[in-house]
mmCIF file of C-alpha atoms in Angstrom:
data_model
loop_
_atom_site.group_PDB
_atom_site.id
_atom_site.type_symbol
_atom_site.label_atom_id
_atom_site.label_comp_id
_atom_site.label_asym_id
_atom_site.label_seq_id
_atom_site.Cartn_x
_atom_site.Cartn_y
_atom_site.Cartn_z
ATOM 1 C CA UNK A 1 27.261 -3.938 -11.023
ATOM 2 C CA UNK A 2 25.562 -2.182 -7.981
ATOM 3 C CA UNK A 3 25.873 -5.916 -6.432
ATOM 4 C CA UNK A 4 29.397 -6.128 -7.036
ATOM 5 C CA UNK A 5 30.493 -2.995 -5.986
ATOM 6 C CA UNK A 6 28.900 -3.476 -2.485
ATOM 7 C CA UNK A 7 29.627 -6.388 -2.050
ATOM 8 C CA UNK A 8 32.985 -6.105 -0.474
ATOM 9 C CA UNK A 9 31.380 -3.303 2.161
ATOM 10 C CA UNK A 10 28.410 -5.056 3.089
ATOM 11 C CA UNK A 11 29.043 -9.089 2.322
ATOM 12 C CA UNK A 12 28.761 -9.502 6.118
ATOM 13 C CA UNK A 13 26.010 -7.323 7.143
ATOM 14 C CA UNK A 14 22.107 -7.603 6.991
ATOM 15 C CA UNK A 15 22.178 -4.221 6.333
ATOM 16 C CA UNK A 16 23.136 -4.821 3.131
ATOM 17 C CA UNK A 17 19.508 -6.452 1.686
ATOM 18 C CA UNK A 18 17.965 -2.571 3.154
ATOM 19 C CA UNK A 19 20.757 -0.950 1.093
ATOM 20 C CA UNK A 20 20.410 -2.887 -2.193
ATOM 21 C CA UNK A 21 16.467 -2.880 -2.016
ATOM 22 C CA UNK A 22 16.219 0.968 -1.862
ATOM 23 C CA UNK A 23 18.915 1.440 -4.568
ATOM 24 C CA UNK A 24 17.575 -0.841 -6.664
ATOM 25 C CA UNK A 25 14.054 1.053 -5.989
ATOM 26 C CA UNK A 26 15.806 4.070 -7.121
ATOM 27 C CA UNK A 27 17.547 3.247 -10.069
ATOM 28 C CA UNK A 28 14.646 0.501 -11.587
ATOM 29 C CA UNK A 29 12.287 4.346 -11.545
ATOM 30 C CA UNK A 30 14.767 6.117 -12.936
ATOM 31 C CA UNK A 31 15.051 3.659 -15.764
ATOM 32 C CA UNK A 32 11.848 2.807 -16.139
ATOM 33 C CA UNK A 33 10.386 6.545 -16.928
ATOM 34 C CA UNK A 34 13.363 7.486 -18.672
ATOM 35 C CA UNK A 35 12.880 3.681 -21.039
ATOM 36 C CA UNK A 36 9.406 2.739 -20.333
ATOM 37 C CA UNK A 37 7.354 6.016 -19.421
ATOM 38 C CA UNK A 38 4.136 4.962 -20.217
ATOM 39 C CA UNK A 39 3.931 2.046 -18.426
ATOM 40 C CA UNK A 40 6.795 3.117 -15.690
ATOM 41 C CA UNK A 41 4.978 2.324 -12.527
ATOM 42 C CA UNK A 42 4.513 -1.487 -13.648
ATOM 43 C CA UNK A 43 7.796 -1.859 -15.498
ATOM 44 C CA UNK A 44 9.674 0.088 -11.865
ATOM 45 C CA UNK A 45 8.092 -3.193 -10.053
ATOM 46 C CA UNK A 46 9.240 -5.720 -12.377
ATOM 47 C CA UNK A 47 12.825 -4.278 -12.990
ATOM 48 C CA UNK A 48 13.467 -4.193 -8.639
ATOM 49 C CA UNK A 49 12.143 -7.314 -8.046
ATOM 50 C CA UNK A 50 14.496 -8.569 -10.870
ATOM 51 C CA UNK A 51 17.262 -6.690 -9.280
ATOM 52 C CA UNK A 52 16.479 -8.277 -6.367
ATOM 53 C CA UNK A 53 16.730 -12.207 -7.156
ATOM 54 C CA UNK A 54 20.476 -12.941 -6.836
ATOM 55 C CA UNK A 55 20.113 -12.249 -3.341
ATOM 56 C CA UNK A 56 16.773 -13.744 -2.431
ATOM 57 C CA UNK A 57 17.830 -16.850 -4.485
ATOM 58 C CA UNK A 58 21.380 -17.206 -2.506
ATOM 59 C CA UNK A 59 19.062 -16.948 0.603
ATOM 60 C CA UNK A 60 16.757 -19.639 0.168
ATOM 61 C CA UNK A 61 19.506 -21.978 -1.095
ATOM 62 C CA UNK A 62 21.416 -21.831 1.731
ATOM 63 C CA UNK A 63 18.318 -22.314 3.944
ATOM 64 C CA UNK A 64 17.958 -25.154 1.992
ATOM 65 C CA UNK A 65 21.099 -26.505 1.908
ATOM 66 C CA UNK A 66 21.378 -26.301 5.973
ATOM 67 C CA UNK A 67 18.109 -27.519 6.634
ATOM 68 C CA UNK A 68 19.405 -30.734 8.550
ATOM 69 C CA UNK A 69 20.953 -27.881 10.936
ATOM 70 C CA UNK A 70 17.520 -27.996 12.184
ATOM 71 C CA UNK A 71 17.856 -30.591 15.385
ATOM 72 C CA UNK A 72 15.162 -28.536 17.563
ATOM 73 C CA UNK A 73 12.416 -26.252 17.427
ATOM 74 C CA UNK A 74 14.701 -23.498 18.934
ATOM 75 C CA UNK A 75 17.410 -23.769 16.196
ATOM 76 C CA UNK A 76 15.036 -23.789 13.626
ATOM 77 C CA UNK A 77 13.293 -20.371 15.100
ATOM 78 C CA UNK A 78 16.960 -19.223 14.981
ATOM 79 C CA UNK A 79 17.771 -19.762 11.444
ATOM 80 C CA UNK A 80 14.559 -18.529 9.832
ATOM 81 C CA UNK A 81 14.777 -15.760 12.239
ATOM 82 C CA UNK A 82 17.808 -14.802 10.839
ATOM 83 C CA UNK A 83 15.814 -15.045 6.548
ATOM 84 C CA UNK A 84 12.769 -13.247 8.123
ATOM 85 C CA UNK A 85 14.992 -10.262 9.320
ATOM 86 C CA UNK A 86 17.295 -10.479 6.098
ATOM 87 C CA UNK A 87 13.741 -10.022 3.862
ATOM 88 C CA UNK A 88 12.091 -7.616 5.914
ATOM 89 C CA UNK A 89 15.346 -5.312 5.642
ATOM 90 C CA UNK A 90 15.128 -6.088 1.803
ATOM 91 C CA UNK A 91 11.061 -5.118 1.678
ATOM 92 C CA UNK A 92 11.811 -1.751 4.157
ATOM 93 C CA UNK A 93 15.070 -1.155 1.201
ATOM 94 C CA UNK A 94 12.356 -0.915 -1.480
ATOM 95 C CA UNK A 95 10.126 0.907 0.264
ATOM 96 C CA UNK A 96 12.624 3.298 1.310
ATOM 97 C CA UNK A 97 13.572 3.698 -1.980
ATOM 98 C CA UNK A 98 10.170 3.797 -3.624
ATOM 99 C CA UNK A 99 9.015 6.432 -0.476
ATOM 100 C CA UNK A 100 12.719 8.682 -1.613
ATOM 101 C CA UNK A 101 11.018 8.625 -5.163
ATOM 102 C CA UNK A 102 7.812 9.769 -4.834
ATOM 103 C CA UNK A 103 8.832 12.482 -2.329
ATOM 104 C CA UNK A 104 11.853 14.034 -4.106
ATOM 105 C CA UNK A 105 9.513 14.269 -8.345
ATOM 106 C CA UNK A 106 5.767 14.727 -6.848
ATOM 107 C CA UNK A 107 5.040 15.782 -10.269
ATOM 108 C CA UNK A 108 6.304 12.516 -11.860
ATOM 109 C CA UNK A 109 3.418 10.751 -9.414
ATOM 110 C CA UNK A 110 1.347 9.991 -12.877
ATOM 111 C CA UNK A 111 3.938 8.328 -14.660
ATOM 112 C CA UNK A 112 5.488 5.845 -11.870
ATOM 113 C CA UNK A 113 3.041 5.638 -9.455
ATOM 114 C CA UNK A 114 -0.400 5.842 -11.761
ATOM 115 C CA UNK A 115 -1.233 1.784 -11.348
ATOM 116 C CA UNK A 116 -0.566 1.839 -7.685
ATOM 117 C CA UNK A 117 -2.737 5.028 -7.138
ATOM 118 C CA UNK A 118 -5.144 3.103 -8.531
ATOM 119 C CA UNK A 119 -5.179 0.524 -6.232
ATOM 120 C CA UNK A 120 -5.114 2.613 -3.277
ATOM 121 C CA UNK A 121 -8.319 4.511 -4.728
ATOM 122 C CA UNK A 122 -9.463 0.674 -4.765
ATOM 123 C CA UNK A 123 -8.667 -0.316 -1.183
ATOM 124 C CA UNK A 124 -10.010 2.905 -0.073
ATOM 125 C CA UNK A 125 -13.399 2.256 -1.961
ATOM 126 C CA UNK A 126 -13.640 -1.305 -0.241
ATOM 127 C CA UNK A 127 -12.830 0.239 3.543
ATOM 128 C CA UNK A 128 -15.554 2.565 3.199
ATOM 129 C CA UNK A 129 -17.780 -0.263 2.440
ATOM 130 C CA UNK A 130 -16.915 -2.200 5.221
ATOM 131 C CA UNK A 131 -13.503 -3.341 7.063
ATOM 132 C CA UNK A 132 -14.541 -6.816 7.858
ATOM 133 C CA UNK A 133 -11.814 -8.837 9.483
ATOM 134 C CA UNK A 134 -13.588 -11.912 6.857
ATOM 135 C CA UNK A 135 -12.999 -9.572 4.038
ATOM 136 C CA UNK A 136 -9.203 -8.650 4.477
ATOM 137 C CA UNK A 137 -8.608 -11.811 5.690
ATOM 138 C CA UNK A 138 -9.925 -13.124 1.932
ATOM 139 C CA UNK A 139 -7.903 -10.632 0.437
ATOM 140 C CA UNK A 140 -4.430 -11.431 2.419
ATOM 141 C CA UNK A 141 -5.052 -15.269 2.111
ATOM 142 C CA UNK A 142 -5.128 -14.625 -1.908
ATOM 143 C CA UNK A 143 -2.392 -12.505 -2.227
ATOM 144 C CA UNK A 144 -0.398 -15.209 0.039
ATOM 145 C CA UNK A 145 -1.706 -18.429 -1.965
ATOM 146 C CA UNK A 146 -0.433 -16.475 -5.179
ATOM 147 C CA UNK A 147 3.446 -15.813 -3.315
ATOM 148 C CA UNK A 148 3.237 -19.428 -2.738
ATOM 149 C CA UNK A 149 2.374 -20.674 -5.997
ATOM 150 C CA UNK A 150 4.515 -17.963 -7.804
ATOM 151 C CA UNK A 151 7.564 -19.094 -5.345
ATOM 152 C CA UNK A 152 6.794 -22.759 -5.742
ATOM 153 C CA UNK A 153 7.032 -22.213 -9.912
ATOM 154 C CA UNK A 154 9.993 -19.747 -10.333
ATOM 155 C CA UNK A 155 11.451 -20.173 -6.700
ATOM 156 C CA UNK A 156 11.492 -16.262 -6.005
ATOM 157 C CA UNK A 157 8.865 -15.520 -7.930
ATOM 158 C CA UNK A 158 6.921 -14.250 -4.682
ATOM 159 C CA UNK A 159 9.716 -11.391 -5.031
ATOM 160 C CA UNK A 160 7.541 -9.525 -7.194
ATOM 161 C CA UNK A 161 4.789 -9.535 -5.281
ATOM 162 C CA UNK A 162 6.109 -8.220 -2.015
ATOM 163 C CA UNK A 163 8.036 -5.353 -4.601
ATOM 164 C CA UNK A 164 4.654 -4.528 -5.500
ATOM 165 C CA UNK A 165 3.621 -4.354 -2.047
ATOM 166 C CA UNK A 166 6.262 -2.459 -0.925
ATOM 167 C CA UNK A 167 5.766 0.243 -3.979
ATOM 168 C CA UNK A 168 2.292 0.336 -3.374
ATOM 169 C CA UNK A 169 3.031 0.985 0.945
ATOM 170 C CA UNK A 170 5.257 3.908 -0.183
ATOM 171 C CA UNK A 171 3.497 5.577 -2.483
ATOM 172 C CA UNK A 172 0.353 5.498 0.184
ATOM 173 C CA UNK A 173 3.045 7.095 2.757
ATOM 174 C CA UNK A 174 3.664 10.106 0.123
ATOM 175 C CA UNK A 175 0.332 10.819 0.061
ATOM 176 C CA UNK A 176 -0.299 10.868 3.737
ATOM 177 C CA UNK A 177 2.791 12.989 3.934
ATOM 178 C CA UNK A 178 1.988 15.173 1.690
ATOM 179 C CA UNK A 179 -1.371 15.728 2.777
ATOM 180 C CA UNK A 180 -0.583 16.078 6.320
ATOM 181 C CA UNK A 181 2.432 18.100 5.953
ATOM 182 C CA UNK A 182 0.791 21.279 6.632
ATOM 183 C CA UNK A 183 -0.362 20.098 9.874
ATOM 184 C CA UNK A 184 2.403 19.249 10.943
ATOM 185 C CA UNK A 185 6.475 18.814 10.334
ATOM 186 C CA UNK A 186 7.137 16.328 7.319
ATOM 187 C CA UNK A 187 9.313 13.953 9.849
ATOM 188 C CA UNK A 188 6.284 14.000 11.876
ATOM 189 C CA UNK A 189 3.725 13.242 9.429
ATOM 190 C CA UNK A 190 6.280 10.594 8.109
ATOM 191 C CA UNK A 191 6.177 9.026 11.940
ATOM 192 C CA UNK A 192 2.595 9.026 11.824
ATOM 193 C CA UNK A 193 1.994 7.450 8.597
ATOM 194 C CA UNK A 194 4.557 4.986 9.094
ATOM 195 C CA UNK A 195 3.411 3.838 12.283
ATOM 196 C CA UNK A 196 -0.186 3.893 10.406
ATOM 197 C CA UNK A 197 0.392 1.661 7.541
ATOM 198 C CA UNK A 198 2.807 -0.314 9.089
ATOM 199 C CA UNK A 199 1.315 -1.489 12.346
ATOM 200 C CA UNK A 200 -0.551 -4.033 10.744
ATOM 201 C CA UNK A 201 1.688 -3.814 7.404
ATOM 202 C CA UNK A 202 4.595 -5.706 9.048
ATOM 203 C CA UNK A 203 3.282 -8.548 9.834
ATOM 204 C CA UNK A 204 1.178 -9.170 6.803
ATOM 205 C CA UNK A 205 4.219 -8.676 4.646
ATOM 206 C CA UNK A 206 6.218 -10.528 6.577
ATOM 207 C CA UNK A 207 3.612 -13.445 6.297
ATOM 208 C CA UNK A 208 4.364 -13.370 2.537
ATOM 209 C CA UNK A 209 7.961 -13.212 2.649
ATOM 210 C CA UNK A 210 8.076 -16.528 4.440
ATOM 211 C CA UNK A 211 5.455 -17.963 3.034
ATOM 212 C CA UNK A 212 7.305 -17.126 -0.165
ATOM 213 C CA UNK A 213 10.422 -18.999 1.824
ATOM 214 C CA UNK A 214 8.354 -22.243 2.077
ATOM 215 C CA UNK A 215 7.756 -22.676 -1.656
ATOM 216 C CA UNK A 216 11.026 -21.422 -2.564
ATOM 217 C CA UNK A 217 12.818 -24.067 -0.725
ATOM 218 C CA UNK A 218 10.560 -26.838 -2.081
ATOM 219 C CA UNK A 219 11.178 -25.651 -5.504
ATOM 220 C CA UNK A 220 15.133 -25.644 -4.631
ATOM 221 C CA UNK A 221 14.442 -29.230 -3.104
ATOM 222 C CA UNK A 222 13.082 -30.208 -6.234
ATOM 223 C CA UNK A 223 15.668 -28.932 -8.647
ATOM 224 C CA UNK A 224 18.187 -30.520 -6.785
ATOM 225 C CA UNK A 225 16.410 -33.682 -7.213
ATOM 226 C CA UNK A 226 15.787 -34.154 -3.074
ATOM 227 C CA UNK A 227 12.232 -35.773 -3.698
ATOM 228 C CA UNK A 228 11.816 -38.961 -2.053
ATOM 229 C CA UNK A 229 15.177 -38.410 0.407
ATOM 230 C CA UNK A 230 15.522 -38.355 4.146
ATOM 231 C CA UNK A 231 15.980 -34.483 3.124
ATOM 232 C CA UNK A 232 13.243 -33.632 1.449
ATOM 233 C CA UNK A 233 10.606 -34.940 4.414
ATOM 234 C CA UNK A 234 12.713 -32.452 6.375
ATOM 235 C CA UNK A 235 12.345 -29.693 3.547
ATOM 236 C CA UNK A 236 8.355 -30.515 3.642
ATOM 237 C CA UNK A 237 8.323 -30.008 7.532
ATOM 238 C CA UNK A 238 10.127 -26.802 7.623
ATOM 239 C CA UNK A 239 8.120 -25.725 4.540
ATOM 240 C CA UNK A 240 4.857 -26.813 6.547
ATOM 241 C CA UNK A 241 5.886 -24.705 9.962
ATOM 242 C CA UNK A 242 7.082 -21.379 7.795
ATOM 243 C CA UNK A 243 3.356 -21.572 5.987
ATOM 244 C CA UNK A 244 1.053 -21.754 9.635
ATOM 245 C CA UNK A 245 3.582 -19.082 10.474
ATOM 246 C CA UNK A 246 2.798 -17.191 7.798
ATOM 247 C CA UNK A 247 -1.052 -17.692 7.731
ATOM 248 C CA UNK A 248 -1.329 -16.668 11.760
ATOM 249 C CA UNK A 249 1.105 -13.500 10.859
ATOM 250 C CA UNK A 250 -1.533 -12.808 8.351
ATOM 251 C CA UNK A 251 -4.292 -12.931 10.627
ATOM 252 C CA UNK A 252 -2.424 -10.740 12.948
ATOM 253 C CA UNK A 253 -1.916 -8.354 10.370
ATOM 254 C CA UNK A 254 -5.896 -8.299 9.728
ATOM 255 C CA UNK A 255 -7.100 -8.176 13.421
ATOM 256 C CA UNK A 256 -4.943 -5.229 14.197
ATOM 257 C CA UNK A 257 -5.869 -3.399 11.102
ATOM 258 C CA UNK A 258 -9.596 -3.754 11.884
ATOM 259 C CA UNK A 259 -9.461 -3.573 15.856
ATOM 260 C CA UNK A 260 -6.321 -1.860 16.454
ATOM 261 C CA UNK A 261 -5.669 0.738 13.869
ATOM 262 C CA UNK A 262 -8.548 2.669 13.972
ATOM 263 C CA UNK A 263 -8.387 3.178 17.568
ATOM 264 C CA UNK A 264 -5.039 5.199 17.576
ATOM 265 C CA UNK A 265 -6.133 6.607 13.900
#
C-alpha cells in the first residue's frame, strides 16, 4: 500500500528508494514489537527487507534487460552508477529509519535492537583484540560471498543482509549519540558518529549492494532462460566487473577503517 500510494509522487525520483527504505524501517518495528516482541529485532530485519524487494527486484531486471546498452566501458559506469546510487539511497532509507527508531523509544532498545546490540558488543570485543586489516578483510569477504550466494539463489536475497547491516549501523549511531550527547549538541554528536561509522561504512556496503547486483542479474539471466545466448556472455561480463568492483570497494572500506579512522577518532 505504502508503494502504491507513493508511487505517483516519487515514480521519477531516486529519492524515492531513501523514502520507502526509512518508512518501511519504521513501520516493519512498529509491527514487529507490537506482533513479534520477543523476537522483534530479527523479525524488524526480515519484514524491511521484504518490504523492500519489489523495488530491488524491478531494479535488477531492468539492468538486466538493458544490458546490451552496454557498448563501452563509460556507458556501462553510467548505468550501474545510476543502481549503485538508487541502493545506497535505499540502505541510507533504512538506516534513517532504523536511527528515527531507536532515538525516538530508547527504552524499547531491548526488544528491537537486543540481537544487534549483541553484535556490536561482538565487534567491539574483536577490535580490542586487534584491528588487523587481514582480519576485517576475512570478515567483509564472508559477509560479501554470502550476498552473492544469497542473491544468486533468491535474486534479492542479498537484501536482507545489507537490512541487517543497515539496522545494525543505526543502532551503533544511537548509542554514540546518546553517549556523547552530553558533550556536546545531539546534531553534533549525530555529525560525528555519522562521519565515524560511515567513512569506511560506505564503501563496504556499497561493495555488497553491487556485489548483490552481480548475482541478482545472473539469477534473472537464468530465469529467463539467457544461458548459452550472445546475452548471457554479456550478463557474465558485467556480472564479473560489478564483483572486482565490489571486492576493491571492500578493501577500501577495510584500509580506511584500520589506517584512516582512528586517526581523526
Amino acid at each position: 500500500m505504502i508503494e502504491a500510494l507513493l508511487r505517483p509522487v516519487l515514480s521519477q525520483s531516486r529519492f524515492r528508494f531513501f523514502v520507502v527504505g526509512a518508512l518501511y524501517a519504521l513501520v516493519a518495528g512498529v509491527v514487529s514489537f507490537i506482533v513479534f516482541k520477543p523476537f522483534a529485532s530479527v523479525a524488524m530485519v526480515f519484514f524491511a527487507a521484504i518490504a523492500c524487494i519489489p523495488y530491488i527486484q524491478s531494479l535488477i531486471e531492468k539492468e538486466e534487460e538493458s544490458v546490451f546498452k552496454f557498448m563501452s566501458e563509460l556507458s556501462f559506469i553510467k548505468e550501474y552508477s545510476h543502481v549503485a546510487s538508487a541502493l545506497i539511497s535505499l540502505f541510507f532509507g533504512l538506516t534513517a529509519g532504523f536511527l528515527v527508531i531507536g532515538l525516538a523509544f530508547p527504552s524499547l532498545h531491548g526488544s528491537l535492537f537486543s540481537v544487534q546490540e549483541s553484535t556490536l558488543v561482538a565487534i567491539s570485543g574483536h577490535a580490542v583484540e586487534g584491528g588487523a586489516v587481514q582480519q576485517i578483510l576475512l570478515a567483509n569477504a564472508i559477509v560479501l560471498l554470502i550476498c552473492l550466494v544469497l542473491s544468486l539463489i533468491f535474486t534479492f536475497g542479498s537484501i536482507v543482509i545489507i537490512t541487517w547491516n543497515a539496522s545494525v549501523i543505526a543502532f551503533a549511531l544511537v548509542k554514540f549519540i546518546t553517549i556523547n550527547a552530553a558533550e556536546a549538541s545531539t546534531l553534533g554528536a549525530f555529525t560525528i558518529g555519522f562521519a565515524r561509522f560511515f567513512l569506511h561504512g560506505i564503501p563496504e556496503v556499497l561493495g555488497f549492494l553491487l556485489v548483490g547486483v552481480a548475482g541478482g542479474i545472473v539469477s534473472v539471466a537464468v530465469t529467463h532462460h539467457d544461458v548459452g545466448t550472445k546475452k548471457w556472455g554479456v550478463v557474465m561480463k558485467d556480472a564479473l566487473q560489478l564483483f572486482i568492483i565490489s571486492a576493491c570497494l571492500i578493501l577500501i572500506g577495510a584500509l580506511i577503517e584500520v589506517f584512516v579512522t582512528p586517526i581523526l577518532y
